[in-house]
Amino acid sequence: MATIRARERQDGGTVYQVQVRLRGYPTQTASFARKTDAKDWAQRTESAIREGRHFKNREARRHTLHDALDRYRREKLPAISNQPSMRGHLDWWDRELGAYTMADVTPALIVGRRDSLATEILERTKQPRSPSTVNRYLETLSSVLSAAVKEWQWLDDTPMRKVSKLRQPQGRVRFLDDDERKALLEACKESSHPYLETIVILALSTGARFSELMNLRWSNVDMDRGFAYLHETKNNERRAIPLV
């Protein structure tokens, strides 16, 4: 229930102090210059507490996006195989939106930064980012906000539900012909990297991704049966690839 008390200020005016007490919840307090505002706040706050909305919103106001990004770096990033790329995404969002409270990270705000990502000319390439690259930035932010909803209870829902990804052009499927494959392997032999040729041969013969091959260990290779077992894949699903 709510109680409202009128207090006289030093300048002779009146301030209305409100307390909302509900069993099982911490007391909520606020002060207003008008009694009608005090009553309105008390009714809205009591309803929000009963419906489970008030304290979730309070958590969203208490934490900034920087807090969420920093916690994600500490708790989630170490278990992700593609750390360098994702760390770069996290740092970018931190620079752009880190100062905003979680409650103020709206779909419109994210869309504005999405469009900035898509139009910014990169100094290294003199070209804007591709739609697929922009979408990976969005996926990283989505992972952070999902953790804030499902695990940390800092948000009631993720604003990413209302943010569309950029449309990506369909990739062209193409295979190396015999001459191209031979030239590629010859170039690998001339490389100073001791394992480049082996990595390329495995990639050509198995179709495995680069990150999957980099995480492959001898303990995952069964030479007798002719299979390699990938435990860290893009979809987090283990699979076996034949060694031909």
PDB file of C-alpha atoms in Angstrom:
ATOM      1  CA  MET A   1       0.000   0.000   0.000  1.00  0.00           C
ATOM      2  CA  ALA A   2       1.038   3.634  -0.448  1.00  0.00           C
ATOM      3  CA  THR A   3       1.259   6.411   2.129  1.00  0.00           C
ATOM      4  CA  ILE A   4       1.605  10.124   1.359  1.00  0.00           C
ATOM      5  CA  ARG A   5       2.849  12.638   3.910  1.00  0.00           C
ATOM      6  CA  ALA A   6       2.937  16.408   3.498  1.00  0.00           C
ATOM      7  CA  ARG A   7       6.144  18.063   4.730  1.00  0.00           C
ATOM      8  CA  GLU A   8       6.773  21.772   5.020  1.00  0.00           C
ATOM      9  CA  ARG A   9       9.924  23.025   3.320  1.00  0.00           C
ATOM     10  CA  GLN A  10      12.205  25.710   4.712  1.00  0.00           C
ATOM     11  CA  ASP A  11      10.899  28.206   2.153  1.00  0.00           C
ATOM     12  CA  GLY A  12       7.338  27.679   3.377  1.00  0.00           C
ATOM     13  CA  GLY A  13       6.248  25.426   0.528  1.00  0.00           C
ATOM     14  CA  THR A  14       4.957  21.879   0.812  1.00  0.00           C
ATOM     15  CA  VAL A  15       6.513  18.664  -0.437  1.00  0.00           C
ATOM     16  CA  TYR A  16       4.634  15.366  -0.625  1.00  0.00           C
ATOM     17  CA  GLN A  17       6.656  12.305   0.319  1.00  0.00           C
ATOM     18  CA  VAL A  18       5.380   8.965  -0.952  1.00  0.00           C
ATOM     19  CA  GLN A  19       6.187   5.474   0.270  1.00  0.00           C
ATOM     20  CA  VAL A  20       4.993   2.331  -1.478  1.00  0.00           C
ATOM     21  CA  ARG A  21       5.181  -0.794   0.678  1.00  0.00           C
ATOM     22  CA  LEU A  22       4.297  -4.248  -0.599  1.00  0.00           C
ATOM     23  CA  ARG A  23       5.075  -7.404   1.297  1.00  0.00           C
ATOM     24  CA  GLY A  24       8.120  -9.167  -0.079  1.00  0.00           C
ATOM     25  CA  TYR A  25       9.475  -6.090  -1.896  1.00  0.00           C
ATOM     26  CA  PRO A  26      11.762  -3.236  -0.798  1.00  0.00           C
ATOM     27  CA  THR A  27      10.054   0.059   0.026  1.00  0.00           C
ATOM     28  CA  GLN A  28       9.950   2.588  -2.806  1.00  0.00           C
ATOM     29  CA  THR A  29      10.032   6.322  -2.009  1.00  0.00           C
ATOM     30  CA  ALA A  30       9.745   9.587  -3.940  1.00  0.00           C
ATOM     31  CA  SER A  31       8.928  13.268  -3.334  1.00  0.00           C
ATOM     32  CA  PHE A  32       6.678  15.619  -5.323  1.00  0.00           C
ATOM     33  CA  ALA A  33       5.619  19.248  -5.212  1.00  0.00           C
ATOM     34  CA  ARG A  34       2.000  18.382  -6.045  1.00  0.00           C
ATOM     35  CA  LYS A  35      -0.181  15.850  -4.275  1.00  0.00           C
ATOM     36  CA  THR A  36      -1.797  14.745  -7.546  1.00  0.00           C
ATOM     37  CA  ASP A  37       1.643  13.800  -8.918  1.00  0.00           C
ATOM     38  CA  ALA A  38       2.399  11.890  -5.728  1.00  0.00           C
ATOM     39  CA  LYS A  39      -0.851   9.913  -6.018  1.00  0.00           C
ATOM     40  CA  ASP A  40      -0.246   9.172  -9.685  1.00  0.00           C
ATOM     41  CA  TRP A  41       3.308   7.924  -9.028  1.00  0.00           C
ATOM     42  CA  ALA A  42       2.130   5.766  -6.131  1.00  0.00           C
ATOM     43  CA  GLN A  43      -0.565   4.100  -8.251  1.00  0.00           C
ATOM     44  CA  ARG A  44       1.758   3.473 -11.198  1.00  0.00           C
ATOM     45  CA  THR A  45       4.570   2.158  -9.001  1.00  0.00           C
ATOM     46  CA  GLU A  46       2.318  -0.185  -7.047  1.00  0.00           C
ATOM     47  CA  SER A  47       0.813  -1.565 -10.265  1.00  0.00           C
ATOM     48  CA  ALA A  48       4.249  -2.034 -11.821  1.00  0.00           C
ATOM     49  CA  ILE A  49       5.522  -3.916  -8.756  1.00  0.00           C
ATOM     50  CA  ARG A  50       2.494  -6.220  -8.709  1.00  0.00           C
ATOM     51  CA  GLU A  51       2.934  -6.945 -12.433  1.00  0.00           C
ATOM     52  CA  GLY A  52       6.679  -7.548 -12.098  1.00  0.00           C
ATOM     53  CA  ARG A  53       7.728  -4.559 -14.229  1.00  0.00           C
ATOM     54  CA  HIS A  54       9.104  -2.066 -11.728  1.00  0.00           C
ATOM     55  CA  PHE A  55      12.308  -3.733 -10.584  1.00  0.00           C
ATOM     56  CA  LYS A  56      13.269  -4.929 -14.064  1.00  0.00           C
ATOM     57  CA  ASN A  57      13.064  -1.339 -15.264  1.00  0.00           C
ATOM     58  CA  ARG A  58      15.108  -0.258 -12.255  1.00  0.00           C
ATOM     59  CA  GLU A  59      17.880  -2.699 -13.214  1.00  0.00           C
ATOM     60  CA  ALA A  60      17.827  -1.332 -16.756  1.00  0.00           C
ATOM     61  CA  ARG A  61      18.301   2.175 -15.345  1.00  0.00           C
ATOM     62  CA  ARG A  62      21.020   1.093 -12.940  1.00  0.00           C
ATOM     63  CA  HIS A  63      23.300  -0.507 -15.550  1.00  0.00           C
ATOM     64  CA  THR A  64      24.844   0.966 -18.683  1.00  0.00           C
ATOM     65  CA  LEU A  65      25.552  -0.863 -21.903  1.00  0.00           C
ATOM     66  CA  HIS A  66      29.236  -0.596 -20.973  1.00  0.00           C
ATOM     67  CA  ASP A  67      28.477  -2.668 -17.863  1.00  0.00           C
ATOM     68  CA  ALA A  68      26.845  -5.342 -20.024  1.00  0.00           C
ATOM     69  CA  LEU A  69      29.656  -5.375 -22.586  1.00  0.00           C
ATOM     70  CA  ASP A  70      32.285  -5.590 -19.861  1.00  0.00           C
ATOM     71  CA  ARG A  71      30.496  -8.461 -18.115  1.00  0.00           C
ATOM     72  CA  TYR A  72      30.130 -10.283 -21.425  1.00  0.00           C
ATOM     73  CA  ARG A  73      33.872  -9.911 -22.050  1.00  0.00           C
ATOM     74  CA  ARG A  74      34.640 -11.460 -18.673  1.00  0.00           C
ATOM     75  CA  GLU A  75      32.033 -14.215 -18.527  1.00  0.00           C
ATOM     76  CA  LYS A  76      31.206 -15.206 -22.109  1.00  0.00           C
ATOM     77  CA  LEU A  77      34.033 -14.224 -24.438  1.00  0.00           C
ATOM     78  CA  PRO A  78      36.650 -16.699 -23.117  1.00  0.00           C
ATOM     79  CA  ALA A  79      34.483 -19.624 -24.275  1.00  0.00           C
ATOM     80  CA  ILE A  80      34.046 -18.270 -27.824  1.00  0.00           C
ATOM     81  CA  SER A  81      36.411 -19.491 -30.542  1.00  0.00           C
ATOM     82  CA  ASN A  82      36.307 -16.319 -32.665  1.00  0.00           C
ATOM     83  CA  GLN A  83      37.476 -14.027 -29.867  1.00  0.00           C
ATOM     84  CA  PRO A  84      39.531 -11.385 -31.755  1.00  0.00           C
ATOM     85  CA  SER A  85      36.736 -10.513 -34.174  1.00  0.00           C
ATOM     86  CA  MET A  86      34.041 -10.445 -31.496  1.00  0.00           C
ATOM     87  CA  ARG A  87      36.239  -8.404 -29.166  1.00  0.00           C
ATOM     88  CA  GLY A  88      36.541  -5.798 -31.900  1.00  0.00           C
ATOM     89  CA  HIS A  89      32.759  -5.697 -32.223  1.00  0.00           C
ATOM     90  CA  LEU A  90      32.326  -5.309 -28.459  1.00  0.00           C
ATOM     91  CA  ASP A  91      34.845  -2.466 -28.360  1.00  0.00           C
ATOM     92  CA  TRP A  92      33.044  -0.667 -31.197  1.00  0.00           C
ATOM     93  CA  TRP A  93      29.660  -0.850 -29.472  1.00  0.00           C
ATOM     94  CA  ASP A  94      31.297   0.285 -26.232  1.00  0.00           C
ATOM     95  CA  ARG A  95      32.673   3.410 -27.909  1.00  0.00           C
ATOM     96  CA  GLU A  96      29.388   4.194 -29.626  1.00  0.00           C
ATOM     97  CA  LEU A  97      26.747   3.343 -27.010  1.00  0.00           C
ATOM     98  CA  GLY A  98      28.561   2.344 -23.825  1.00  0.00           C
ATOM     99  CA  ALA A  99      27.504   5.461 -21.892  1.00  0.00           C
ATOM    100  CA  TYR A 100      23.769   4.801 -22.400  1.00  0.00           C
ATOM    101  CA  THR A 101      21.763   3.058 -19.706  1.00  0.00           C
ATOM    102  CA  MET A 102      20.295  -0.281 -20.743  1.00  0.00           C
ATOM    103  CA  ALA A 103      16.827   1.279 -20.642  1.00  0.00           C
ATOM    104  CA  ASP A 104      17.900   3.897 -23.191  1.00  0.00           C
ATOM    105  CA  VAL A 105      19.356   1.444 -25.722  1.00  0.00           C
ATOM    106  CA  THR A 106      16.346   1.530 -28.031  1.00  0.00           C
ATOM    107  CA  PRO A 107      15.797  -0.080 -31.443  1.00  0.00           C
ATOM    108  CA  ALA A 108      15.996   3.363 -33.064  1.00  0.00           C
ATOM    109  CA  LEU A 109      19.364   4.019 -31.424  1.00  0.00           C
ATOM    110  CA  ILE A 110      20.751   0.687 -32.632  1.00  0.00           C
ATOM    111  CA  VAL A 111      19.406   1.214 -36.155  1.00  0.00           C
ATOM    112  CA  GLY A 112      21.214   4.552 -36.310  1.00  0.00           C
ATOM    113  CA  ARG A 113      24.522   2.885 -35.429  1.00  0.00           C
ATOM    114  CA  ARG A 114      23.790   0.031 -37.827  1.00  0.00           C
ATOM    115  CA  ASP A 115      23.463   2.529 -40.656  1.00  0.00           C
ATOM    116  CA  SER A 116      26.687   4.244 -39.554  1.00  0.00           C
ATOM    117  CA  LEU A 117      28.472   0.893 -39.708  1.00  0.00           C
ATOM    118  CA  ALA A 118      27.186   0.355 -43.239  1.00  0.00           C
ATOM    119  CA  THR A 119      28.182   3.773 -44.607  1.00  0.00           C
ATOM    120  CA  GLU A 120      31.478   4.487 -42.835  1.00  0.00           C
ATOM    121  CA  ILE A 121      34.475   4.381 -45.201  1.00  0.00           C
ATOM    122  CA  LEU A 122      37.263   2.313 -43.669  1.00  0.00           C
ATOM    123  CA  GLU A 123      40.746   3.780 -43.836  1.00  0.00           C
ATOM    124  CA  ARG A 124      42.358   0.412 -44.522  1.00  0.00           C
ATOM    125  CA  THR A 125      40.208  -0.598 -47.501  1.00  0.00           C
ATOM    126  CA  LYS A 126      38.788   2.766 -48.614  1.00  0.00           C
ATOM    127  CA  GLN A 127      35.466   0.925 -48.793  1.00  0.00           C
ATOM    128  CA  PRO A 128      32.417   0.653 -46.506  1.00  0.00           C
ATOM    129  CA  ARG A 129      31.781  -2.522 -44.548  1.00  0.00           C
ATOM    130  CA  SER A 130      29.917  -5.291 -46.338  1.00  0.00           C
ATOM    131  CA  PRO A 131      26.351  -6.150 -45.241  1.00  0.00           C
ATOM    132  CA  SER A 132      27.591  -9.470 -43.817  1.00  0.00           C
ATOM    133  CA  THR A 133      30.181  -7.662 -41.677  1.00  0.00           C
ATOM    134  CA  VAL A 134      27.579  -5.203 -40.382  1.00  0.00           C
ATOM    135  CA  ASN A 135      25.306  -8.121 -39.528  1.00  0.00           C
ATOM    136  CA  ARG A 136      28.073  -9.757 -37.500  1.00  0.00           C
ATOM    137  CA  TYR A 137      28.355  -6.573 -35.429  1.00  0.00           C
ATOM    138  CA  LEU A 138      24.593  -6.775 -34.831  1.00  0.00           C
ATOM    139  CA  GLU A 139      24.838 -10.452 -33.879  1.00  0.00           C
ATOM    140  CA  THR A 140      27.482  -9.637 -31.279  1.00  0.00           C
ATOM    141  CA  LEU A 141      25.318  -6.936 -29.702  1.00  0.00           C
ATOM    142  CA  SER A 142      22.336  -9.291 -29.816  1.00  0.00           C
ATOM    143  CA  SER A 143      24.303 -11.905 -27.855  1.00  0.00           C
ATOM    144  CA  VAL A 144      25.117  -9.348 -25.154  1.00  0.00           C
ATOM    145  CA  LEU A 145      21.533  -8.126 -24.843  1.00  0.00           C
ATOM    146  CA  SER A 146      20.188 -11.688 -24.797  1.00  0.00           C
ATOM    147  CA  ALA A 147      22.448 -12.466 -21.841  1.00  0.00           C
ATOM    148  CA  ALA A 148      21.171  -9.313 -20.123  1.00  0.00           C
ATOM    149  CA  VAL A 149      17.605 -10.609 -20.545  1.00  0.00           C
ATOM    150  CA  LYS A 150      17.954 -14.340 -19.891  1.00  0.00           C
ATOM    151  CA  GLU A 151      20.779 -14.558 -17.367  1.00  0.00           C
ATOM    152  CA  TRP A 152      21.331 -11.213 -15.665  1.00  0.00           C
ATOM    153  CA  GLN A 153      17.712  -9.944 -15.599  1.00  0.00           C
ATOM    154  CA  TRP A 154      18.833  -6.439 -16.505  1.00  0.00           C
ATOM    155  CA  LEU A 155      16.222  -6.155 -19.265  1.00  0.00           C
ATOM    156  CA  ASP A 156      12.685  -7.398 -19.696  1.00  0.00           C
ATOM    157  CA  ASP A 157      13.153  -7.873 -23.440  1.00  0.00           C
ATOM    158  CA  THR A 158      15.853  -7.245 -26.026  1.00  0.00           C
ATOM    159  CA  PRO A 159      15.513  -4.255 -28.384  1.00  0.00           C
ATOM    160  CA  MET A 160      17.168  -6.361 -31.100  1.00  0.00           C
ATOM    161  CA  ARG A 161      13.772  -7.946 -31.815  1.00  0.00           C
ATOM    162  CA  LYS A 162      12.854  -4.750 -33.660  1.00  0.00           C
ATOM    163  CA  VAL A 163      16.169  -4.282 -35.486  1.00  0.00           C
ATOM    164  CA  SER A 164      16.465  -5.772 -38.964  1.00  0.00           C
ATOM    165  CA  LYS A 165      19.686  -7.123 -40.381  1.00  0.00           C
ATOM    166  CA  LEU A 166      20.969  -5.850 -43.700  1.00  0.00           C
ATOM    167  CA  ARG A 167      20.118  -7.872 -46.753  1.00  0.00           C
ATOM    168  CA  GLN A 168      23.116  -9.865 -47.920  1.00  0.00           C
ATOM    169  CA  PRO A 169      23.716 -10.662 -51.588  1.00  0.00           C
ATOM    170  CA  GLN A 170      23.776 -14.348 -52.403  1.00  0.00           C
ATOM    171  CA  GLY A 171      27.309 -15.651 -52.595  1.00  0.00           C
ATOM    172  CA  ARG A 172      28.676 -17.208 -55.761  1.00  0.00           C
ATOM    173  CA  VAL A 173      29.484 -20.915 -55.531  1.00  0.00           C
ATOM    174  CA  ARG A 174      32.740 -21.629 -57.311  1.00  0.00           C
ATOM    175  CA  PHE A 175      35.285 -24.447 -57.215  1.00  0.00           C
ATOM    176  CA  LEU A 176      38.965 -24.323 -58.089  1.00  0.00           C
ATOM    177  CA  ASP A 177      39.917 -26.075 -61.289  1.00  0.00           C
ATOM    178  CA  ASP A 178      42.942 -28.393 -61.431  1.00  0.00           C
ATOM    179  CA  ASP A 179      45.358 -25.669 -62.552  1.00  0.00           C
ATOM    180  CA  GLU A 180      44.215 -23.257 -59.837  1.00  0.00           C
ATOM    181  CA  ARG A 181      44.438 -25.928 -57.157  1.00  0.00           C
ATOM    182  CA  LYS A 182      47.952 -26.870 -58.298  1.00  0.00           C
ATOM    183  CA  ALA A 183      49.063 -23.214 -58.294  1.00  0.00           C
ATOM    184  CA  LEU A 184      47.620 -22.704 -54.803  1.00  0.00           C
ATOM    185  CA  LEU A 185      49.463 -25.698 -53.356  1.00  0.00           C
ATOM    186  CA  GLU A 186      52.724 -24.659 -55.040  1.00  0.00           C
ATOM    187  CA  ALA A 187      52.401 -21.213 -53.450  1.00  0.00           C
ATOM    188  CA  CYS A 188      51.767 -22.845 -50.069  1.00  0.00           C
ATOM    189  CA  LYS A 189      54.972 -24.866 -50.392  1.00  0.00           C
ATOM    190  CA  GLU A 190      56.947 -21.672 -50.955  1.00  0.00           C
ATOM    191  CA  SER A 191      55.431 -20.028 -47.882  1.00  0.00           C
ATOM    192  CA  SER A 192      57.511 -19.661 -44.717  1.00  0.00           C
ATOM    193  CA  HIS A 193      54.567 -20.938 -42.669  1.00  0.00           C
ATOM    194  CA  PRO A 194      55.396 -24.556 -41.735  1.00  0.00           C
ATOM    195  CA  TYR A 195      51.784 -25.770 -41.667  1.00  0.00           C
ATOM    196  CA  LEU A 196      50.124 -23.697 -44.394  1.00  0.00           C
ATOM    197  CA  GLU A 197      50.183 -26.449 -47.025  1.00  0.00           C
ATOM    198  CA  THR A 198      48.714 -28.980 -44.581  1.00  0.00           C
ATOM    199  CA  ILE A 199      45.956 -26.567 -43.553  1.00  0.00           C
ATOM    200  CA  VAL A 200      45.032 -25.813 -47.170  1.00  0.00           C
ATOM    201  CA  ILE A 201      45.007 -29.503 -48.129  1.00  0.00           C
ATOM    202  CA  LEU A 202      42.695 -30.252 -45.200  1.00  0.00           C
ATOM    203  CA  ALA A 203      40.440 -27.345 -46.142  1.00  0.00           C
ATOM    204  CA  LEU A 204      40.232 -28.474 -49.775  1.00  0.00           C
ATOM    205  CA  SER A 205      39.587 -32.106 -48.928  1.00  0.00           C
ATOM    206  CA  THR A 206      37.153 -31.685 -46.009  1.00  0.00           C
ATOM    207  CA  GLY A 207      35.402 -28.338 -46.517  1.00  0.00           C
ATOM    208  CA  ALA A 208      36.066 -27.460 -42.868  1.00  0.00           C
ATOM    209  CA  ARG A 209      36.227 -23.821 -41.843  1.00  0.00           C
ATOM    210  CA  PHE A 210      39.540 -22.185 -40.975  1.00  0.00           C
ATOM    211  CA  SER A 211      38.599 -21.758 -37.296  1.00  0.00           C
ATOM    212  CA  GLU A 212      37.576 -25.426 -37.099  1.00  0.00           C
ATOM    213  CA  LEU A 213      40.916 -26.568 -38.489  1.00  0.00           C
ATOM    214  CA  MET A 214      42.813 -24.269 -36.130  1.00  0.00           C
ATOM    215  CA  ASN A 215      41.062 -25.882 -33.162  1.00  0.00           C
ATOM    216  CA  LEU A 216      41.760 -29.423 -34.381  1.00  0.00           C
ATOM    217  CA  ARG A 217      44.069 -31.519 -32.172  1.00  0.00           C
ATOM    218  CA  TRP A 218      45.801 -34.844 -32.806  1.00  0.00           C
ATOM    219  CA  SER A 219      43.610 -36.373 -30.119  1.00  0.00           C
ATOM    220  CA  ASN A 220      40.626 -35.613 -32.380  1.00  0.00           C
ATOM    221  CA  VAL A 221      42.091 -37.474 -35.376  1.00  0.00           C
ATOM    222  CA  ASP A 222      41.440 -41.188 -35.919  1.00  0.00           C
ATOM    223  CA  MET A 223      43.864 -42.276 -38.643  1.00  0.00           C
ATOM    224  CA  ASP A 224      42.697 -45.911 -38.525  1.00  0.00           C
ATOM    225  CA  ARG A 225      39.105 -45.020 -39.379  1.00  0.00           C
ATOM    226  CA  GLY A 226      40.070 -42.014 -41.502  1.00  0.00           C
ATOM    227  CA  PHE A 227      38.069 -39.403 -39.613  1.00  0.00           C
ATOM    228  CA  ALA A 228      38.738 -36.138 -37.799  1.00  0.00           C
ATOM    229  CA  TYR A 229      36.287 -35.059 -35.114  1.00  0.00           C
ATOM    230  CA  LEU A 230      35.450 -31.362 -34.821  1.00  0.00           C
ATOM    231  CA  HIS A 231      34.311 -30.354 -31.339  1.00  0.00           C
ATOM    232  CA  GLU A 232      34.332 -26.565 -31.784  1.00  0.00           C
ATOM    233  CA  THR A 233      32.213 -25.612 -34.785  1.00  0.00           C
ATOM    234  CA  LYS A 234      30.302 -22.516 -35.865  1.00  0.00           C
ATOM    235  CA  ASN A 235      26.982 -24.090 -34.857  1.00  0.00           C
ATOM    236  CA  ASN A 236      28.398 -25.598 -31.643  1.00  0.00           C
ATOM    237  CA  GLU A 237      27.569 -29.067 -32.953  1.00  0.00           C
ATOM    238  CA  ARG A 238      30.194 -31.790 -33.007  1.00  0.00           C
ATOM    239  CA  ARG A 239      30.731 -33.515 -36.326  1.00  0.00           C
ATOM    240  CA  ALA A 240      33.078 -35.961 -38.027  1.00  0.00           C
ATOM    241  CA  ILE A 241      34.810 -35.222 -41.332  1.00  0.00           C
ATOM    242  CA  PRO A 242      36.383 -37.915 -43.538  1.00  0.00           C
ATOM    243  CA  LEU A 243      40.093 -37.646 -44.291  1.00  0.00           C
ATOM    244  CA  VAL A 244      40.509 -38.471 -47.974  1.00  0.00           C
TER     245      VAL A 244
END
